[in-house]
PDB file of C-alpha atoms in Angstrom:
ATOM      1  CA  MET A   1      11.934 -10.381   9.887  1.00 59.00           C
ATOM      2  CA  ALA A   2      13.937  -7.421   7.849  1.00 61.00           C
ATOM      3  CA  SER A   3      17.501  -7.074   7.328  1.00 57.00           C
ATOM      4  CA  GLN A   4      18.893  -4.101   7.971  1.00 55.00           C
ATOM      5  CA  PRO A   5      21.789  -1.993   6.562  1.00 51.00           C
ATOM      6  CA  PRO A   6      24.523  -0.361   8.148  1.00 51.00           C
ATOM      7  CA  MET A   7      24.253   2.558   9.848  1.00 48.00           C
ATOM      8  CA  ASN A   8      24.945   6.106   9.571  1.00 56.00           C
ATOM      9  CA  MET A   9      23.746   6.815   6.483  1.00 56.00           C
ATOM     10  CA  LYS A  10      23.173   9.889   5.858  1.00 61.00           C
ATOM     11  CA  ASN A  11      22.414  11.630   2.811  1.00 55.00           C
ATOM     12  CA  LYS A  12      22.079   7.865   1.589  1.00 88.00           C
ATOM     13  CA  CYS A  13      18.624   6.488  -0.588  1.00 95.00           C
ATOM     14  CA  VAL A  14      18.192   3.295   0.739  1.00 96.00           C
ATOM     15  CA  TYR A  15      16.124  -0.244  -0.763  1.00 97.00           C
ATOM     16  CA  VAL A  16      13.697  -1.054   0.841  1.00 97.00           C
ATOM     17  CA  PHE A  17      11.619  -4.613  -0.987  1.00 98.00           C
ATOM     18  CA  PHE A  18       8.648  -5.209   0.075  1.00 98.00           C
ATOM     19  CA  SER A  19       6.567  -8.088  -1.514  1.00 96.00           C
ATOM     20  CA  ALA A  20       3.985 -10.088   0.640  1.00 96.00           C
ATOM     21  CA  PRO A  21      -0.090  -9.775   1.735  1.00 97.00           C
ATOM     22  CA  ILE A  22      -0.525  -6.909   4.259  1.00 97.00           C
ATOM     23  CA  THR A  23      -1.024  -8.154   7.426  1.00 97.00           C
ATOM     24  CA  PRO A  24      -0.082  -6.769  11.696  1.00 97.00           C
ATOM     25  CA  GLN A  25       2.749  -8.843  10.930  1.00 96.00           C
ATOM     26  CA  SER A  26       4.349  -7.623   7.756  1.00 97.00           C
ATOM     27  CA  VAL A  27       3.193  -3.784   8.504  1.00 98.00           C
ATOM     28  CA  ASP A  28       4.474  -4.219  11.970  1.00 97.00           C
ATOM     29  CA  THR A  29       8.279  -5.372  10.970  1.00 97.00           C
ATOM     30  CA  LEU A  30       8.210  -2.835   8.057  1.00 98.00           C
ATOM     31  CA  ILE A  31       7.641   0.333  10.460  1.00 98.00           C
ATOM     32  CA  GLU A  32      10.456  -1.167  13.091  1.00 96.00           C
ATOM     33  CA  ALA A  33      12.773  -1.658   9.816  1.00 95.00           C
ATOM     34  CA  VAL A  34      11.369   1.973   8.133  1.00 97.00           C
ATOM     35  CA  SER A  35      11.754   3.865  11.502  1.00 96.00           C
ATOM     36  CA  HIS A  36      15.442   1.809  12.145  1.00 94.00           C
ATOM     37  CA  THR A  37      16.445   3.501   9.290  1.00 94.00           C
ATOM     38  CA  VAL A  38      15.779   6.854   9.362  1.00 94.00           C
ATOM     39  CA  ALA A  39      17.389   6.636  12.870  1.00 93.00           C
ATOM     40  CA  THR A  40      20.277   6.343  11.227  1.00 90.00           C
ATOM     41  CA  GLY A  41      19.899   9.555   9.217  1.00 91.00           C
ATOM     42  CA  CYS A  42      18.328   8.377   5.975  1.00 93.00           C
ATOM     43  CA  ARG A  43      17.419  10.649   3.783  1.00 93.00           C
ATOM     44  CA  GLU A  44      15.190   8.496   1.404  1.00 97.00           C
ATOM     45  CA  ILE A  45      13.669   5.341   1.594  1.00 97.00           C
ATOM     46  CA  TYR A  46      12.418   3.576  -1.727  1.00 98.00           C
ATOM     47  CA  LEU A  47       9.541   1.247  -1.518  1.00 98.00           C
ATOM     48  CA  VAL A  48      10.423  -1.529  -3.761  1.00 98.00           C
ATOM     49  CA  PHE A  49       6.872  -2.225  -3.840  1.00 98.00           C
ATOM     50  CA  SER A  50       4.360  -5.922  -4.784  1.00 98.00           C
ATOM     51  CA  THR A  51       1.239  -6.611  -2.606  1.00 97.00           C
ATOM     52  CA  VAL A  52      -2.032  -9.170  -2.693  1.00 97.00           C
ATOM     53  CA  GLY A  53      -3.860  -7.016  -0.392  1.00 97.00           C
ATOM     54  CA  GLY A  54      -4.994  -8.110   2.892  1.00 96.00           C
ATOM     55  CA  SER A  55      -6.596  -6.867   6.084  1.00 96.00           C
ATOM     56  CA  VAL A  56      -7.807  -2.790   5.634  1.00 97.00           C
ATOM     57  CA  ALA A  57      -6.881  -1.655   9.167  1.00 97.00           C
ATOM     58  CA  ASP A  58      -3.638  -2.485   8.551  1.00 98.00           C
ATOM     59  CA  GLY A  59      -3.429  -0.609   5.065  1.00 98.00           C
ATOM     60  CA  ILE A  60      -4.740   2.257   6.087  1.00 98.00           C
ATOM     61  CA  ARG A  61      -2.057   2.650   9.919  1.00 98.00           C
ATOM     62  CA  LEU A  62       0.856   1.799   7.550  1.00 98.00           C
ATOM     63  CA  HIS A  63      -0.479   4.757   5.112  1.00 98.00           C
ATOM     64  CA  ASN A  64      -0.712   7.218   8.327  1.00 98.00           C
ATOM     65  CA  TYR A  65       2.490   5.769   8.544  1.00 98.00           C
ATOM     66  CA  LEU A  66       4.161   6.361   5.962  1.00 98.00           C
ATOM     67  CA  ARG A  67       2.560   9.625   5.318  1.00 98.00           C
ATOM     68  CA  GLY A  68       4.546  10.915   8.645  1.00 98.00           C
ATOM     69  CA  LEU A  69       8.339   9.721   7.936  1.00 97.00           C
ATOM     70  CA  PRO A  70      10.377  12.845   7.917  1.00 96.00           C
ATOM     71  CA  CYS A  71      12.481  12.363   5.171  1.00 96.00           C
ATOM     72  CA  ARG A  72      11.732  11.275   0.973  1.00 97.00           C
ATOM     73  CA  LEU A  73       9.622   8.848   0.348  1.00 98.00           C
ATOM     74  CA  THR A  74       9.444   6.828  -3.586  1.00 98.00           C
ATOM     75  CA  VAL A  75       7.399   3.578  -4.281  1.00 98.00           C
ATOM     76  CA  HIS A  76       7.623   1.624  -7.572  1.00 98.00           C
ATOM     77  CA  GLY A  77       5.745  -0.806  -8.268  1.00 98.00           C
ATOM     78  CA  ILE A  78       7.001  -3.965  -9.774  1.00 98.00           C
ATOM     79  CA  GLY A  79       4.248  -6.780  -9.611  1.00 97.00           C
ATOM     80  CA  ASN A  80       0.797  -6.258  -8.010  1.00 98.00           C
ATOM     81  CA  VAL A  81      -0.757  -3.811  -6.267  1.00 98.00           C
ATOM     82  CA  ASP A  82      -3.624  -4.895  -5.427  1.00 98.00           C
ATOM     83  CA  SER A  83      -7.019  -4.168  -2.959  1.00 97.00           C
ATOM     84  CA  ILE A  84      -5.962  -2.003   0.355  1.00 98.00           C
ATOM     85  CA  GLY A  85      -2.142  -2.302  -1.291  1.00 98.00           C
ATOM     86  CA  ILE A  86      -3.464   0.842  -3.622  1.00 98.00           C
ATOM     87  CA  THR A  87      -3.755   2.600  -0.751  1.00 98.00           C
ATOM     88  CA  VAL A  88      -0.110   2.217   0.848  1.00 98.00           C
ATOM     89  CA  PHE A  89       1.342   2.800  -2.960  1.00 98.00           C
ATOM     90  CA  VAL A  90      -0.349   6.490  -2.501  1.00 98.00           C
ATOM     91  CA  ALA A  91       0.879   7.405   1.025  1.00 98.00           C
ATOM     92  CA  ALA A  92       4.482   8.234  -1.054  1.00 98.00           C
ATOM     93  CA  ASP A  93       4.747  11.340  -2.778  1.00 96.00           C
ATOM     94  CA  LYS A  94       7.105  10.225  -6.089  1.00 98.00           C
ATOM     95  CA  ARG A  95       5.055   6.862  -7.641  1.00 98.00           C
ATOM     96  CA  TYR A  96       6.530   5.076 -10.169  1.00 98.00           C
ATOM     97  CA  ALA A  97       5.310   1.635 -11.268  1.00 98.00           C
ATOM     98  CA  ALA A  98       7.553  -1.389 -13.864  1.00 98.00           C
ATOM     99  CA  PRO A  99       5.426  -1.758 -16.713  1.00 97.00           C
ATOM    100  CA  HIS A 100       3.128  -4.698 -16.458  1.00 96.00           C
ATOM    101  CA  VAL A 101       2.304  -3.577 -13.176  1.00 98.00           C
ATOM    102  CA  ARG A 102      -1.803  -4.388 -12.333  1.00 98.00           C
ATOM    103  CA  PHE A 103      -3.803  -2.567 -10.061  1.00 98.00           C
ATOM    104  CA  LEU A 104      -6.712  -4.778  -8.637  1.00 98.00           C
ATOM    105  CA  PHE A 105      -9.404  -2.413  -7.418  1.00 98.00           C
ATOM    106  CA  HIS A 106     -12.495  -4.359  -5.661  1.00 97.00           C
ATOM    107  CA  GLY A 107     -15.219  -3.795  -2.506  1.00 97.00           C
ATOM    108  CA  VAL A 108     -13.942  -4.777   0.636  1.00 97.00           C
ATOM    109  CA  GLY A 109     -15.219  -8.405   2.035  1.00 93.00           C
ATOM    110  CA  MET A 110     -15.423  -9.811   6.287  1.00 86.00           C
ATOM    111  CA  GLU A 111     -14.459 -13.616   7.069  1.00 80.00           C
ATOM    112  CA  HIS A 112     -17.057 -14.539   9.208  1.00 76.00           C
ATOM    113  CA  PRO A 113     -16.315 -17.602  11.761  1.00 77.00           C
ATOM    114  CA  LYS A 114     -20.449 -17.612  12.785  1.00 69.00           C
ATOM    115  CA  GLY A 115     -22.187 -19.646  10.300  1.00 78.00           C
ATOM    116  CA  ARG A 116     -25.145 -18.524  11.064  1.00 86.00           C
ATOM    117  CA  PHE A 117     -25.771 -14.341  11.665  1.00 87.00           C
ATOM    118  CA  THR A 118     -29.402 -12.751  12.706  1.00 91.00           C
ATOM    119  CA  GLU A 119     -30.667  -9.227  11.083  1.00 94.00           C
ATOM    120  CA  LYS A 120     -28.153  -7.420  14.000  1.00 94.00           C
ATOM    121  CA  MET A 121     -25.364  -8.711  12.848  1.00 90.00           C
ATOM    122  CA  LEU A 122     -25.747  -8.239   8.937  1.00 92.00           C
ATOM    123  CA  LEU A 123     -26.689  -4.739   8.935  1.00 94.00           C
ATOM    124  CA  GLU A 124     -23.867  -4.153  11.795  1.00 92.00           C
ATOM    125  CA  MET A 125     -20.914  -6.632   8.658  1.00 92.00           C
ATOM    126  CA  LEU A 126     -22.687  -3.919   6.385  1.00 94.00           C
ATOM    127  CA  GLY A 127     -21.998  -1.090   8.199  1.00 95.00           C
ATOM    128  CA  THR A 128     -18.748  -1.771   9.306  1.00 93.00           C
ATOM    129  CA  ILE A 129     -17.745  -2.816   5.283  1.00 96.00           C
ATOM    130  CA  GLN A 130     -19.021   0.721   4.279  1.00 96.00           C
ATOM    131  CA  LYS A 131     -17.216   2.384   6.738  1.00 97.00           C
ATOM    132  CA  ASP A 132     -13.562   0.385   5.537  1.00 97.00           C
ATOM    133  CA  GLN A 133     -14.788   1.882   1.983  1.00 98.00           C
ATOM    134  CA  ALA A 134     -15.521   5.680   2.778  1.00 98.00           C
ATOM    135  CA  ARG A 135     -11.787   5.269   4.503  1.00 98.00           C
ATOM    136  CA  ILE A 136      -9.954   3.953   1.322  1.00 98.00           C
ATOM    137  CA  SER A 137     -11.747   6.092  -0.800  1.00 98.00           C
ATOM    138  CA  ASP A 138     -11.174   9.089   0.868  1.00 98.00           C
ATOM    139  CA  VAL A 139      -7.274   8.412   1.415  1.00 98.00           C
ATOM    140  CA  ILE A 140      -7.636   7.895  -2.464  1.00 98.00           C
ATOM    141  CA  THR A 141      -9.369  10.260  -3.863  1.00 98.00           C
ATOM    142  CA  ASP A 142      -7.297  12.478  -1.700  1.00 98.00           C
ATOM    143  CA  ARG A 143      -4.551  11.828  -3.316  1.00 98.00           C
ATOM    144  CA  THR A 144      -4.969  10.653  -7.195  1.00 98.00           C
ATOM    145  CA  LYS A 145      -7.377  11.719  -9.308  1.00 98.00           C
ATOM    146  CA  ILE A 146      -9.549   9.028  -9.030  1.00 98.00           C
ATOM    147  CA  THR A 147     -13.348  10.642  -8.518  1.00 98.00           C
ATOM    148  CA  PRO A 148     -15.399   9.106  -5.585  1.00 98.00           C
ATOM    149  CA  SER A 149     -18.089   7.955  -7.880  1.00 98.00           C
ATOM    150  CA  GLU A 150     -15.343   6.065  -9.502  1.00 98.00           C
ATOM    151  CA  MET A 151     -14.251   4.727  -6.235  1.00 98.00           C
ATOM    152  CA  GLU A 152     -18.223   3.870  -5.861  1.00 97.00           C
ATOM    153  CA  ASP A 153     -18.218   1.749  -9.289  1.00 98.00           C
ATOM    154  CA  PHE A 154     -14.943  -0.147  -8.066  1.00 98.00           C
ATOM    155  CA  PHE A 155     -16.801  -1.518  -5.274  1.00 97.00           C
ATOM    156  CA  ARG A 156     -19.125  -2.794  -6.530  1.00 96.00           C
ATOM    157  CA  LYS A 157     -17.495  -4.357  -9.238  1.00 96.00           C
ATOM    158  CA  ALA A 158     -13.812  -5.517  -9.590  1.00 96.00           C
ATOM    159  CA  ALA A 159     -11.191  -3.656 -11.736  1.00 97.00           C
ATOM    160  CA  THR A 160      -8.141  -5.182 -12.437  1.00 98.00           C
ATOM    161  CA  GLN A 161      -6.313  -1.803 -13.970  1.00 98.00           C
ATOM    162  CA  ASP A 162      -3.383  -0.995 -15.521  1.00 98.00           C
ATOM    163  CA  THR A 163       0.263   0.846 -15.722  1.00 98.00           C
ATOM    164  CA  THR A 164      -1.099   3.139 -18.266  1.00 98.00           C
ATOM    165  CA  PHE A 165      -4.978   3.958 -16.422  1.00 98.00           C
ATOM    166  CA  ALA A 166      -2.474   4.263 -13.360  1.00 98.00           C
ATOM    167  CA  LEU A 167      -0.896   7.079 -15.354  1.00 98.00           C
ATOM    168  CA  SER A 168      -4.024   8.832 -16.387  1.00 98.00           C
ATOM    169  CA  LYS A 169      -5.406   8.977 -12.945  1.00 98.00           C
ATOM    170  CA  ASN A 170      -2.479  10.371 -11.318  1.00 98.00           C
ATOM    171  CA  VAL A 171      -1.705   7.352  -9.278  1.00 98.00           C
ATOM    172  CA  ILE A 172       1.407   6.265 -10.586  1.00 98.00           C
ATOM    173  CA  GLU A 173       3.614  10.063 -12.417  1.00 98.00           C
ATOM    174  CA  GLU A 174       5.785   7.314 -14.412  1.00 98.00           C
ATOM    175  CA  ILE A 175       5.258   4.007 -16.266  1.00 98.00           C
ATOM    176  CA  ARG A 176       9.411   3.485 -15.166  1.00 98.00           C
ATOM    177  CA  PRO A 177      11.018  -0.291 -15.027  1.00 98.00           C
ATOM    178  CA  PHE A 178      12.510  -0.799 -11.964  1.00 98.00           C
ATOM    179  CA  LYS A 179      16.372  -0.295 -12.121  1.00 97.00           C
ATOM    180  CA  GLN A 180      18.766  -0.813  -8.682  1.00 96.00           C
ATOM    181  CA  ASP A 181      21.394   1.529  -7.623  1.00 95.00           C
ATOM    182  CA  ALA A 182      24.085  -0.969  -6.196  1.00 93.00           C
ATOM    183  CA  SER A 183      25.454   1.515  -4.312  1.00 92.00           C
ATOM    184  CA  TYR A 184      23.003   1.512  -1.974  1.00 93.00           C
ATOM    185  CA  PRO A 185      22.007  -0.158   0.504  1.00 93.00           C
ATOM    186  CA  VAL A 186      18.525  -2.698   1.097  1.00 94.00           C
ATOM    187  CA  ILE A 187      15.954  -3.927   3.267  1.00 95.00           C
ATOM    188  CA  THR A 188      13.692  -7.021   2.549  1.00 96.00           C
ATOM    189  CA  ILE A 189      10.964  -7.889   4.492  1.00 93.00           C
ATOM    190  CA  LYS A 190      10.129 -11.498   5.298  1.00 81.00           C
ATOM    191  CA  VAL A 191       7.425 -12.374   6.467  1.00 79.00           C
ATOM    192  CA  SER A 192       4.680 -15.342   6.125  1.00 63.00           C
ATOM    193  CA  GLY A 193       1.253 -15.490   6.386  1.00 51.00           C
ATOM    194  CA  VAL A 194      -2.120 -13.883   5.992  1.00 46.00           C
ATOM    195  CA  GLY A 195      -3.879 -11.806   8.322  1.00 43.00           C
ATOM    196  CA  GLY A 196      -6.970  -9.938   8.755  1.00 41.00           C
ATOM    197  CA  SER A 197     -10.884 -10.589   8.830  1.00 38.00           C
ATOM    198  CA  ASP A 198     -11.274  -6.841   6.817  1.00 49.00           C
ATOM    199  CA  GLU A 199     -10.268  -7.667   3.925  1.00 60.00           C
ATOM    200  CA  SER A 200      -9.791  -5.941   0.832  1.00 64.00           C
TER     201      SER A 200
END
């Protein structure tokens, strides 16, 4: 569910508050809200963002959607920017983080309902994980100064990084406290639950 701003938002900035896991439901809700807002004539989406991560497939989907927006996109991290959430975060051209925001990098994991595995099943799962990690690495290294070798290290050994690291690697352009302009309308994305088996 998403609250919607008034119509006729031409030349306006609209805040979109997103604090949720990256799931099919949360991504669908965000895309629907942003698409509606853009259709009203909004000139800038200001995404106020925090996530603990979630589905790789939905994170990549959201990244590609946000990259294609016809309006300006700014993202401001205010809590955790974890896992596949980093891939979503770097979709914006203007990126800020409040002090004390963290960025968690780690390898892709996969849940499986079956307790018994064959060699074929394990190889297929490994192949899927490796391809997902390659997709994540391609996005992040293309949009930041983080190198492929650094991403490989993060996949093998999880690392929690701070805003100083994020600034040095062009994940963000500025460490900036979030200050809301009361004259701009607000959309709040409200979702619950975690979905997706390919988690990052």
